[in-house]
Coordinates of C-alpha atoms and ligand atoms in Angstrom, one line a residue:
M1 CA -18.8 -17.5 -33.0
Q2 CA -22.4 -18.2 -31.8
K3 CA -24.5 -15.1 -31.0
S4 CA -27.7 -14.4 -29.0
A5 CA -30.7 -13.0 -30.8
L6 CA -30.1 -9.7 -29.0
Q7 CA -26.4 -9.6 -30.1
I8 CA -27.5 -10.1 -33.7
A9 CA -30.2 -7.5 -33.6
R10 CA -28.0 -5.1 -31.7
S11 CA -25.1 -5.3 -34.2
A12 CA -27.4 -3.5 -36.7
Y13 CA -28.1 -0.6 -34.4
Q14 CA -27.1 2.8 -35.8
P15 CA -25.9 5.1 -33.0
K16 CA -27.5 8.5 -32.9
M17 CA -25.1 11.4 -33.3
P18 CA -25.0 15.2 -32.8
A19 CA -26.3 16.9 -36.0
A20 CA -23.0 18.8 -36.3
L21 CA -21.1 15.5 -36.8
L22 CA -23.3 14.2 -39.6
G23 CA -21.8 16.5 -42.3
E24 CA -18.6 18.4 -42.9
V25 CA -17.1 19.8 -39.8
R26 CA -14.8 22.6 -38.8
V27 CA -13.2 23.4 -35.4
K28 CA -14.2 26.6 -33.6
E29 CA -11.8 27.8 -30.9
G30 CA -13.2 29.2 -27.7
A31 CA -11.6 30.9 -24.7
A32 CA -8.1 30.0 -23.3
T33 CA -8.2 27.8 -20.2
E34 CA -6.6 27.3 -16.8
S35 CA -6.2 24.2 -14.7
V36 CA -8.8 23.7 -11.9
A37 CA -6.1 24.2 -9.2
D38 CA -2.4 24.5 -8.7
Q39 CA -2.1 26.6 -11.9
K40 CA 1.6 27.5 -11.3
E41 CA 2.8 23.9 -10.9
I42 CA 0.6 22.5 -13.7
K43 CA 1.8 25.3 -16.1
Q44 CA 5.4 24.5 -15.2
L45 CA 5.0 20.8 -15.8
F46 CA 3.0 21.2 -19.0
P47 CA 4.4 24.3 -20.8
N48 CA 3.2 23.2 -24.2
T49 CA -0.3 22.0 -23.5
Y50 CA -1.3 24.4 -20.7
G51 CA -3.9 27.1 -21.4
L52 CA -5.2 25.7 -24.8
P53 CA -8.6 26.9 -25.8
I54 CA -11.9 24.9 -25.6
L55 CA -12.9 23.6 -29.0
E56 CA -16.3 23.1 -30.6
L57 CA -17.1 21.2 -33.7
V58 CA -19.5 23.1 -36.0
P59 CA -20.7 22.6 -39.5
G60 CA -18.0 23.4 -42.1
K61 CA -17.0 23.1 -45.7
A62 CA -16.0 19.9 -47.5
G63 CA -12.2 19.4 -47.2
Q64 CA -9.6 17.0 -48.5
Y65 CA -7.8 15.0 -45.9
P66 CA -4.7 12.8 -46.3
A67 CA -4.9 9.2 -45.0
I68 CA -4.2 9.3 -41.3
N69 CA -3.0 6.3 -39.3
V70 CA -4.2 6.3 -35.7
G71 CA -3.5 4.0 -32.7
V72 CA -6.0 3.4 -30.0
I73 CA -5.5 2.2 -26.4
L74 CA -8.2 1.0 -24.0
S75 CA -6.9 1.7 -20.5
G76 CA -8.1 0.8 -17.0
G77 CA -11.3 -0.9 -15.9
Q78 CA -13.8 -1.9 -18.5
A79 CA -16.8 0.3 -19.2
P80 CA -19.8 -0.3 -21.5
G81 CA -19.4 1.5 -24.8
G82 CA -15.6 1.3 -25.2
H83 CA -16.1 -0.7 -28.4
N84 CA -18.4 2.0 -29.8
V85 CA -15.7 4.6 -29.3
I86 CA -13.4 2.5 -31.4
C87 CA -16.2 2.0 -34.0
G88 CA -16.8 5.7 -34.1
L89 CA -13.0 6.3 -34.5
F90 CA -12.9 3.8 -37.4
D91 CA -15.9 5.1 -39.3
G92 CA -14.7 8.7 -38.7
L93 CA -11.2 8.0 -40.0
K94 CA -12.6 6.2 -43.1
R95 CA -14.9 9.1 -43.7
L96 CA -12.0 11.5 -43.8
N97 CA -10.0 9.2 -46.1
K98 CA -10.7 5.6 -47.0
E99 CA -6.9 4.8 -46.9
S100 CA -6.7 5.8 -43.2
K101 CA -5.8 2.9 -40.8
L102 CA -6.7 2.2 -37.2
Y103 CA -4.3 0.1 -35.1
G104 CA -5.3 -1.2 -31.7
F105 CA -2.5 -1.5 -29.1
L106 CA -3.1 -4.7 -27.1
G107 CA -3.6 -5.1 -23.4
G108 CA -3.7 -1.4 -22.5
P109 CA -0.8 1.1 -22.4
S110 CA 1.7 -1.7 -22.2
G111 CA 0.8 -2.6 -25.9
L112 CA 2.2 0.7 -26.9
I113 CA 5.4 0.3 -24.9
E114 CA 6.0 -3.3 -26.0
G115 CA 4.9 -2.7 -29.6
K116 CA 2.0 -5.2 -29.4
Y117 CA -0.8 -4.2 -31.8
K118 CA -3.2 -5.3 -34.4
E119 CA -4.8 -3.5 -37.3
L120 CA -8.5 -3.0 -36.8
T121 CA -10.1 -3.8 -40.1
A122 CA -13.8 -3.4 -41.1
D123 CA -14.5 -7.2 -40.5
I124 CA -13.2 -6.9 -36.9
I125 CA -14.9 -3.6 -36.2
D126 CA -18.3 -5.0 -37.4
E127 CA -18.0 -7.9 -34.9
Y128 CA -17.9 -5.4 -32.0
R129 CA -20.5 -2.7 -32.9
N130 CA -22.7 -1.9 -29.9
T131 CA -21.2 -4.7 -27.8
G132 CA -20.0 -4.4 -24.2
G133 CA -16.5 -5.3 -23.0
F134 CA -13.0 -4.3 -24.0
D135 CA -12.1 -7.6 -25.6
I136 CA -11.5 -6.2 -29.1
I137 CA -8.0 -5.3 -28.0
G138 CA -8.0 -5.8 -24.2
S139 CA -7.1 -3.3 -21.5
G140 CA -4.5 -2.8 -18.8
R141 CA -3.5 -0.4 -16.0
T142 CA 0.2 0.2 -16.9
K143 CA 1.1 3.8 -16.0
L144 CA 2.9 5.7 -18.7
E145 CA 5.4 7.9 -16.8
E146 CA 8.9 7.0 -17.9
T147 CA 10.6 8.6 -20.9
W148 CA 11.8 5.2 -22.1
Q149 CA 8.1 4.1 -22.4
F150 CA 7.3 7.3 -24.3
D151 CA 10.3 6.7 -26.6
N152 CA 9.2 3.1 -27.3
G153 CA 5.9 4.6 -28.3
I154 CA 7.6 6.9 -30.8
E155 CA 9.4 3.9 -32.4
I156 CA 6.3 1.8 -32.9
C157 CA 4.3 4.8 -34.2
K158 CA 7.1 5.5 -36.7
K159 CA 7.0 1.9 -37.9
L160 CA 3.2 2.0 -38.4
G161 CA 3.1 5.6 -39.7
I162 CA 0.8 6.5 -36.8
K163 CA 0.1 10.2 -36.5
A164 CA -2.1 10.1 -33.4
I165 CA -2.9 8.0 -30.4
V166 CA -6.3 7.9 -28.8
I167 CA -6.3 6.9 -25.1
I168 CA -9.7 5.7 -23.9
G169 CA -9.5 5.8 -20.1
G170 CA -10.4 7.3 -16.7
D171 CA -8.8 10.1 -14.8
D172 CA -5.5 8.2 -14.3
S173 CA -5.3 7.1 -18.0
N174 CA -6.1 10.6 -19.2
T175 CA -3.4 11.9 -16.9
N176 CA -1.1 9.6 -18.8
A177 CA -2.5 11.0 -22.1
C178 CA -1.7 14.5 -21.0
V179 CA 1.9 13.6 -19.9
L180 CA 2.4 11.8 -23.3
A181 CA 1.0 14.7 -25.3
E182 CA 3.4 17.1 -23.5
Y183 CA 6.4 14.9 -24.1
Y184 CA 5.6 14.3 -27.8
L185 CA 5.3 18.1 -28.3
Q186 CA 8.6 18.7 -26.5
K187 CA 10.2 16.1 -28.8
Q188 CA 8.4 17.5 -31.9
C189 CA 7.8 14.0 -33.0
G190 CA 4.5 14.8 -34.7
I191 CA 2.3 12.4 -32.7
Q192 CA -0.9 13.8 -31.4
I193 CA -2.6 12.5 -28.3
I194 CA -6.4 12.6 -27.7
G195 CA -8.1 11.2 -24.6
C196 CA -11.7 9.9 -24.2
P197 CA -13.6 10.0 -20.9
K198 CA -14.3 6.5 -19.7
T199 CA -15.1 5.0 -16.3
I200 CA -18.2 3.5 -14.8
D201 CA -17.3 5.3 -11.6
G202 CA -18.7 8.6 -13.0
D203 CA -16.0 10.6 -11.3
L204 CA -14.4 11.9 -14.5
K205 CA -16.6 14.9 -15.0
N206 CA -16.4 18.6 -14.7
N207 CA -17.8 21.8 -16.2
M208 CA -17.1 20.5 -19.6
I209 CA -17.3 16.7 -19.4
E210 CA -20.9 16.0 -18.3
T211 CA -20.4 12.3 -17.6
S212 CA -17.9 9.6 -18.3
F213 CA -19.1 6.8 -20.6
G214 CA -20.2 3.5 -19.1
F215 CA -21.7 5.1 -16.0
D216 CA -25.2 5.0 -17.5
T217 CA -25.2 1.3 -18.4
A218 CA -23.5 0.1 -15.3
C219 CA -25.9 2.0 -13.0
K220 CA -28.8 0.7 -15.0
V221 CA -27.6 -2.9 -14.6
Y222 CA -27.0 -2.5 -10.9
S223 CA -30.4 -0.8 -10.5
E224 CA -32.1 -3.6 -12.2
L225 CA -30.5 -6.1 -9.7
I226 CA -31.3 -3.9 -6.7
G227 CA -34.9 -3.5 -7.9
N228 CA -35.2 -7.3 -8.2
I229 CA -33.8 -7.7 -4.7
Q230 CA -36.2 -5.1 -3.4
R231 CA -39.1 -7.1 -4.9
D232 CA -37.8 -10.2 -3.2
A233 CA -37.3 -8.4 0.1
N234 CA -40.9 -7.0 -0.1
S235 CA -42.2 -10.5 -0.9
A236 CA -40.3 -12.6 1.6
K237 CA -40.0 -9.9 4.3
K238 CA -37.2 -11.7 6.0
Y239 CA -33.8 -10.3 4.9
W240 CA -31.8 -7.2 5.1
H241 CA -29.7 -6.9 2.0
F242 CA -26.3 -5.1 2.3
I243 CA -25.3 -4.2 -1.3
R244 CA -21.9 -2.9 -2.0
L245 CA -21.6 -1.0 -5.3
M246 CA -18.5 -0.5 -7.4
G247 CA -17.0 3.0 -7.8
R248 CA -13.5 3.2 -6.4
S249 CA -13.7 6.6 -4.8
A250 CA -16.7 8.7 -5.4
S251 CA -20.2 7.6 -4.5
H252 CA -21.8 8.5 -7.9
I253 CA -22.9 4.9 -8.6
A254 CA -24.4 4.4 -5.2
L255 CA -26.2 7.7 -5.4
E256 CA -27.5 7.1 -9.0
C257 CA -28.7 3.6 -8.0
A258 CA -30.5 5.1 -5.0
L259 CA -32.2 7.6 -7.2
Q260 CA -33.3 4.8 -9.5
T261 CA -34.5 2.4 -6.9
Q262 CA -35.2 4.3 -3.6
P263 CA -33.7 1.9 -1.1
N264 CA -34.2 2.1 2.6
V265 CA -30.6 3.3 3.3
C266 CA -27.8 4.5 1.1
I267 CA -24.5 5.6 2.5
I268 CA -22.7 8.4 0.6
S269 CA -19.0 8.4 1.4
E270 CA -18.6 12.2 0.7
E271 CA -21.2 12.9 3.4
V272 CA -19.5 10.6 5.9
E273 CA -16.3 12.5 5.3
R274 CA -18.0 15.9 5.5
K275 CA -19.7 15.0 8.8
N276 CA -16.4 13.5 10.1
L277 CA -18.2 10.2 11.0
T278 CA -16.4 7.3 12.5
L279 CA -17.0 3.7 11.5
N280 CA -19.1 3.3 14.6
D281 CA -21.3 6.3 13.6
V282 CA -22.0 4.7 10.2
V283 CA -22.9 1.4 12.0
E284 CA -25.2 3.3 14.4
Q285 CA -26.9 5.1 11.5
I286 CA -27.6 1.8 9.8
A287 CA -28.6 0.0 13.0
G288 CA -30.9 2.9 13.8
A289 CA -32.7 2.6 10.5
I290 CA -33.1 -1.2 11.0
A291 CA -34.4 -0.6 14.5
A292 CA -36.9 2.0 13.3
R293 CA -38.3 -0.4 10.7
A294 CA -38.4 -3.2 13.2
E295 CA -40.7 -1.1 15.4
K296 CA -43.2 -1.2 12.5
G297 CA -42.7 -5.0 12.1
L298 CA -40.5 -4.5 9.0
N299 CA -37.5 -6.7 9.5
F300 CA -36.3 -6.4 5.9
G301 CA -34.9 -3.9 3.5
T302 CA -32.0 -2.7 1.3
I303 CA -28.8 -0.9 2.2
L304 CA -26.5 0.5 -0.5
I305 CA -22.8 0.9 0.3
P306 CA -20.3 2.6 -2.0
E307 CA -17.2 0.5 -2.3
G308 CA -15.0 3.5 -1.6
L309 CA -16.6 4.1 1.9
I310 CA -13.7 2.9 3.8
E311 CA -11.4 5.5 2.3
F312 CA -13.8 8.4 3.3
I313 CA -14.0 7.6 7.1
P314 CA -11.5 10.2 8.3
A315 CA -9.6 7.9 10.6
M316 CA -9.5 5.1 8.0
K317 CA -8.4 7.7 5.4
R318 CA -5.4 8.6 7.6
L319 CA -4.7 4.9 8.1
I320 CA -4.8 4.3 4.4
R321 CA -2.5 7.3 3.7
E322 CA 0.0 5.9 6.2
L323 CA -0.3 2.4 4.7
N324 CA 0.3 3.8 1.1
D325 CA 3.4 5.6 2.3
L326 CA 4.6 2.6 4.3
L327 CA 4.0 0.0 1.6
A328 CA 5.2 2.0 -1.5
G329 CA 8.3 0.2 -2.8
N330 CA 8.7 -1.6 0.6
D331 CA 10.7 -4.8 -0.2
E332 CA 10.9 -5.7 3.5
F333 CA 7.1 -6.0 3.7
V334 CA 7.0 -8.0 0.4
A335 CA 9.6 -10.4 1.8
I336 CA 7.6 -11.3 4.9
S337 CA 5.7 -14.5 4.5
G338 CA 2.5 -15.2 6.4
D339 CA -0.5 -12.9 6.9
E340 CA -0.1 -12.6 10.7
E341 CA 3.6 -11.7 10.4
K342 CA 2.7 -9.0 7.8
R343 CA 0.0 -7.7 10.1
Q344 CA 2.3 -7.5 13.1
Y345 CA 5.0 -5.7 10.9
V346 CA 2.4 -3.1 9.8
I347 CA 1.2 -2.6 13.4
G348 CA 4.7 -2.0 14.5
K349 CA 5.4 0.7 11.9
L350 CA 2.3 2.9 12.0
T351 CA 1.7 5.9 14.2
T352 CA -0.2 5.1 17.5
E353 CA -3.6 6.2 16.2
A354 CA -3.3 4.3 12.9
S355 CA -1.8 1.3 14.5
E356 CA -4.6 1.0 17.1
L357 CA -7.2 1.3 14.3
Y358 CA -5.5 -1.2 12.1
A359 CA -5.1 -3.7 15.0
S360 CA -8.8 -3.4 15.8
L361 CA -10.0 -4.3 12.3
P362 CA -11.1 -7.9 11.4
K363 CA -8.0 -9.7 10.1
G364 CA -9.5 -10.2 6.6
I365 CA -10.1 -6.5 6.2
A366 CA -6.7 -5.6 7.5
R367 CA -5.1 -8.0 5.0
Q368 CA -7.3 -6.5 2.2
L369 CA -6.0 -3.0 3.1
T370 CA -2.4 -4.0 2.5
M371 CA -2.9 -5.8 -0.8
D372 CA -0.9 -4.4 -3.8
R373 CA -1.9 -0.9 -5.0
D374 CA -2.5 -0.6 -8.7
P375 CA 0.2 1.2 -10.8
H376 CA -1.5 4.5 -10.1
G377 CA -1.2 4.0 -6.3
N378 CA -4.9 3.2 -5.8
V379 CA -6.0 0.8 -3.0
A380 CA -7.9 -2.2 -4.4
V381 CA -11.2 -1.2 -2.8
S382 CA -13.1 -3.6 -5.0
Q383 CA -11.5 -6.4 -3.0
I384 CA -12.4 -5.0 0.5
E385 CA -15.6 -6.5 1.7
T386 CA -17.0 -3.5 3.5
E387 CA -20.5 -4.9 3.3
K388 CA -19.5 -8.0 5.4
L389 CA -17.7 -5.8 7.9
L390 CA -20.8 -3.7 8.3
I391 CA -23.1 -6.7 8.6
E392 CA -20.9 -8.0 11.4
M393 CA -20.7 -4.7 13.2
V394 CA -24.4 -3.8 12.8
G395 CA -25.3 -7.3 14.0
K396 CA -23.3 -6.7 17.2
K397 CA -24.8 -3.3 17.7
L398 CA -28.3 -4.6 17.4
A399 CA -27.6 -7.4 19.8
Q400 CA -26.4 -4.8 22.4
W401 CA -29.5 -2.7 21.8
K402 CA -31.6 -5.8 22.2
E403 CA -30.1 -6.4 25.7
Q404 CA -30.8 -2.8 26.5
G405 CA -34.4 -3.1 25.3
R406 CA -33.8 -0.6 22.5
Y407 CA -34.4 -3.1 19.7
N408 CA -36.9 -5.9 19.3
G409 CA -36.5 -7.2 15.8
K410 CA -35.0 -10.0 13.9
F411 CA -31.8 -9.3 12.0
S412 CA -31.0 -11.7 9.2
A413 CA -28.6 -10.2 6.6
L414 CA -27.4 -11.1 3.2
N415 CA -24.4 -9.5 1.4
H416 CA -24.0 -8.6 -2.2
F417 CA -21.4 -6.9 -4.3
F418 CA -22.3 -5.5 -7.7
G419 CA -19.3 -4.4 -9.7
Y420 CA -17.9 -6.6 -12.4
E421 CA -21.4 -7.7 -13.6
G422 CA -22.0 -4.1 -14.9
R423 CA -18.7 -3.2 -16.4
C424 CA -19.1 -5.2 -19.6
A425 CA -22.8 -5.1 -20.1
T426 CA -24.2 -4.4 -23.6
P427 CA -24.2 -0.5 -23.7
S428 CA -27.5 1.2 -23.2
N429 CA -28.7 3.3 -26.2
F430 CA -27.3 6.3 -24.3
D431 CA -23.8 4.8 -24.0
A432 CA -23.9 3.4 -27.5
D433 CA -24.8 6.8 -29.0
Y434 CA -22.5 8.8 -26.6
C435 CA -19.5 6.6 -27.2
Y436 CA -19.8 6.4 -31.0
S437 CA -20.1 10.2 -31.0
I438 CA -17.0 10.5 -28.8
G439 CA -15.1 8.3 -31.3
V440 CA -16.2 10.4 -34.3
T441 CA -15.3 13.6 -32.4
A442 CA -11.8 12.3 -31.7
T443 CA -11.2 11.8 -35.4
Q444 CA -12.2 15.4 -36.1
L445 CA -9.8 16.7 -33.4
I446 CA -7.0 14.6 -34.9
A447 CA -7.8 15.9 -38.4
A448 CA -7.6 19.4 -37.0
G449 CA -4.1 18.7 -35.7
K450 CA -5.0 19.0 -32.0
T451 CA -3.2 17.3 -29.2
G452 CA -3.5 17.2 -25.4
Y453 CA -7.3 17.3 -25.7
M454 CA -10.1 15.1 -24.4
A455 CA -12.9 14.5 -26.9
L456 CA -16.0 16.1 -25.6
V457 CA -19.8 15.6 -26.2
R458 CA -22.2 17.6 -24.1
N459 CA -25.8 18.8 -23.7
L460 CA -26.5 15.1 -23.0
T461 CA -30.1 15.4 -21.6
A462 CA -31.3 16.7 -25.0
P463 CA -32.0 14.4 -27.9
A464 CA -28.7 13.2 -29.5
K465 CA -29.0 15.4 -32.6
E466 CA -28.8 18.4 -30.3
W467 CA -25.6 17.2 -28.5
V468 CA -22.6 19.5 -28.8
A469 CA -19.2 18.0 -29.8
G470 CA -15.7 19.4 -29.2
G471 CA -12.6 19.1 -27.2
V472 CA -11.3 20.2 -23.8
P473 CA -7.6 20.6 -22.9
I474 CA -6.7 17.9 -20.4
T475 CA -4.5 20.3 -18.4
M476 CA -7.7 22.2 -17.6
M477 CA -8.8 19.3 -15.4
M478 CA -5.5 18.8 -13.5
N479 CA -4.3 19.5 -10.0
M480 CA -1.5 18.2 -7.8
E481 CA -2.2 15.2 -5.6
R482 CA -0.2 12.9 -3.3
R483 CA 0.2 9.5 -4.9
S484 CA 2.5 6.7 -3.6
G485 CA 4.0 9.2 -1.2
K486 CA 4.8 11.9 -3.8
M487 CA 3.0 15.0 -5.2
K488 CA 2.0 14.3 -8.8
P489 CA -0.1 16.1 -11.5
V490 CA -3.4 14.2 -11.9
I491 CA -6.9 14.9 -13.2
Q492 CA -9.0 16.0 -10.3
K493 CA -11.6 13.4 -9.4
A494 CA -15.2 14.6 -9.3
L495 CA -16.7 13.5 -6.0
V496 CA -20.4 13.7 -5.2
E497 CA -21.2 17.3 -4.4
L498 CA -23.3 17.6 -1.3
D499 CA -24.8 20.9 -2.4
G500 CA -25.5 19.4 -5.9
K501 CA -29.0 18.6 -7.1
P502 CA -28.7 14.8 -7.2
F503 CA -27.6 14.6 -3.5
R504 CA -30.1 17.2 -2.4
Y505 CA -32.9 15.3 -4.0
F506 CA -31.8 12.1 -2.3
A507 CA -31.3 13.8 1.1
A508 CA -34.8 15.3 0.9
H509 CA -36.4 11.9 0.3
R510 CA -34.3 9.3 2.2
D511 CA -36.2 9.6 5.5
L512 CA -39.4 8.6 3.7
W513 CA -37.7 5.7 1.8
A514 CA -36.2 4.4 5.1
V515 CA -39.5 3.6 6.7
S516 CA -41.9 3.1 3.8
T517 CA -43.1 -0.2 2.3
D518 CA -44.2 1.2 -1.0
T519 CA -41.5 3.6 -2.2
F520 CA -39.2 1.0 -3.7
I521 CA -38.7 1.4 -7.5
Y522 CA -38.2 -1.6 -9.7
P523 CA -36.4 -0.3 -12.9
G524 CA -36.3 -3.6 -14.7
P525 CA -33.7 -4.5 -17.4
I526 CA -32.2 -2.1 -19.9
Q527 CA -34.4 -1.8 -23.0
Y528 CA -32.7 -1.5 -26.3
F529 CA -35.7 -1.5 -28.6
G530 CA -39.0 0.4 -27.9
P531 CA -40.2 3.8 -27.1
S532 CA -37.6 6.5 -26.6
E533 CA -38.9 7.4 -23.1
V534 CA -38.0 3.8 -22.1
C535 CA -34.8 3.3 -24.2
D536 CA -33.0 6.6 -24.4
Q537 CA -33.2 8.0 -20.9
P538 CA -30.0 9.4 -19.4
T539 CA -29.2 8.9 -15.7
Q540 CA -31.2 10.6 -13.0
T541 CA -27.9 12.3 -12.0
L542 CA -27.7 14.0 -15.4
K543 CA -31.3 14.9 -15.4
L544 CA -31.2 16.5 -12.0
E545 CA -27.9 18.2 -12.7
H546 CA -29.5 19.7 -15.9
Q547 CA -32.7 20.7 -14.2
A548 CA -33.3 24.5 -14.4
Ligands
FBP1 P1 -11.4 2.8 -14.0 O1 -11.2 4.0 -13.0 O2 -10.1 2.4 -14.6 O3 -12.5 3.0 -15.0 O4 -11.8 1.5 -13.2 C1 -12.9 1.6 -12.3 C2 -13.1 0.4 -11.5 O5 -14.2 -0.4 -12.2 C3 -13.5 0.7 -10.1 O6 -14.9 0.9 -10.0 C4 -13.0 -0.5 -9.3 O7 -12.7 -0.2 -8.0 C5 -11.8 -0.9 -10.1 O8 -12.0 -0.5 -11.4 C6 -11.5 -2.4 -10.1 O9 -10.3 -2.6 -10.7 P2 -9.9 -4.0 -11.3 O10 -10.5 -4.1 -12.6 O11 -8.4 -3.8 -11.4 O12 -10.3 -5.1 -10.4

């Protein structure tokens, strides 16, 4: 396999780790926990894993460990650093006992169910150190929810002598991990389950998990591109760039990129919902900013749009909820051939308000809204071209205003979507260090016999040696939510908090950024080698959240 110069240099990088993980470790138990909401229901559904204590890894005495075989699954969307979690797991296991083995289940949770695996040996692991992507074993979105799937898992684990499975995933995948941990405890089959917090979306975080891995690198990649576009806009002075950013639900990515680049406009879905804005309100807000700049002769700029926006506009949210219920397991809909026939079918089945809204949408967007949900019931927002919808609507609004004499500029817009180009980037130093530490932490939780926990590394704005490693019970993060028409236990998504410091900082500066010509920031590419203040910085979100 041919490699770039950076790949070669990067493979020798030694991730930095919390000091507590460098030597012998013991597990210190903290206070018992409760779920974030719906305590009664969650306790009932998870009698064996509910209420477990928080764990911290602290220096301990040298111990003798038997060989432990572990299986690992990469689940859901790719996120930079996944390979380093696996490398940390491998090194951690070998440190406990050289005879330990690590097996990778192939293609996500389905690898466990179908018994598809490969042993991850030192040669393989060394090829993937500090690299982006999930290609070491592949990923998938199969939902683990049926007992036959769990039982298949037991069979393959028995065959390979696997004592623990590590699931590297987002909120949905760690929900799977929790369900599996509970089932295996009930069955007393001796298989432990440990989750790891992955997702570029940044919405798997809470009092204990400060950030999910991959968010740092993805936001830095997108911010580099936004910065480059801003330089171009400032040079050519002729285009408005509508940039949609990945992040299925929460607007953490859009907000972080706004903090890193200071664009003219950034829409935050959570604010749109809080203010109960309609699509037309959002369009007027953007058109207003464009008109204000036009008055100063500035017919260019950047607008950031979170990909989940559409689901946060209250009327659209109601429409999507109805669509989810209507389309779940609907064979009649599947059997209809032809986009227009499908559209008419949906129009005929929705309530009046939802039906009118659906009928008013451009046909492309309407079709995108009815595309297959993923196995967790999520709408494929990455396929919905909100930025194009907004360009069209803003263009019409500005034309109206021109006729009324309210706008006298030139509107020429370009659309961009940044998503997949950030998900497999070479992990930043932060993600490389954080992920490797998570992997090593997971091995320690396994060695201590823990199950139903997520590996935890915190204090992340401090230098890596001061990071704190441990475990948090997954049930602590759970609540009940409606999915595919039914109430289900799931990990609560962390949305952007409008009274949180990152949003407040953004809100305090956005009016200036809207009209200014010299507030754009150009972050440039991620740096892997060089001074720590350039290479090891965490996200602005983390820094602001940790500010005293
Ligand atoms: P995870 O929640 O699994 O980490 O995936 C996040 C994500 O990258 C979203 O930002 C995006 O909407 C979605 O995956 C895209 O999914 P797919 O890879 O199936 O196109």
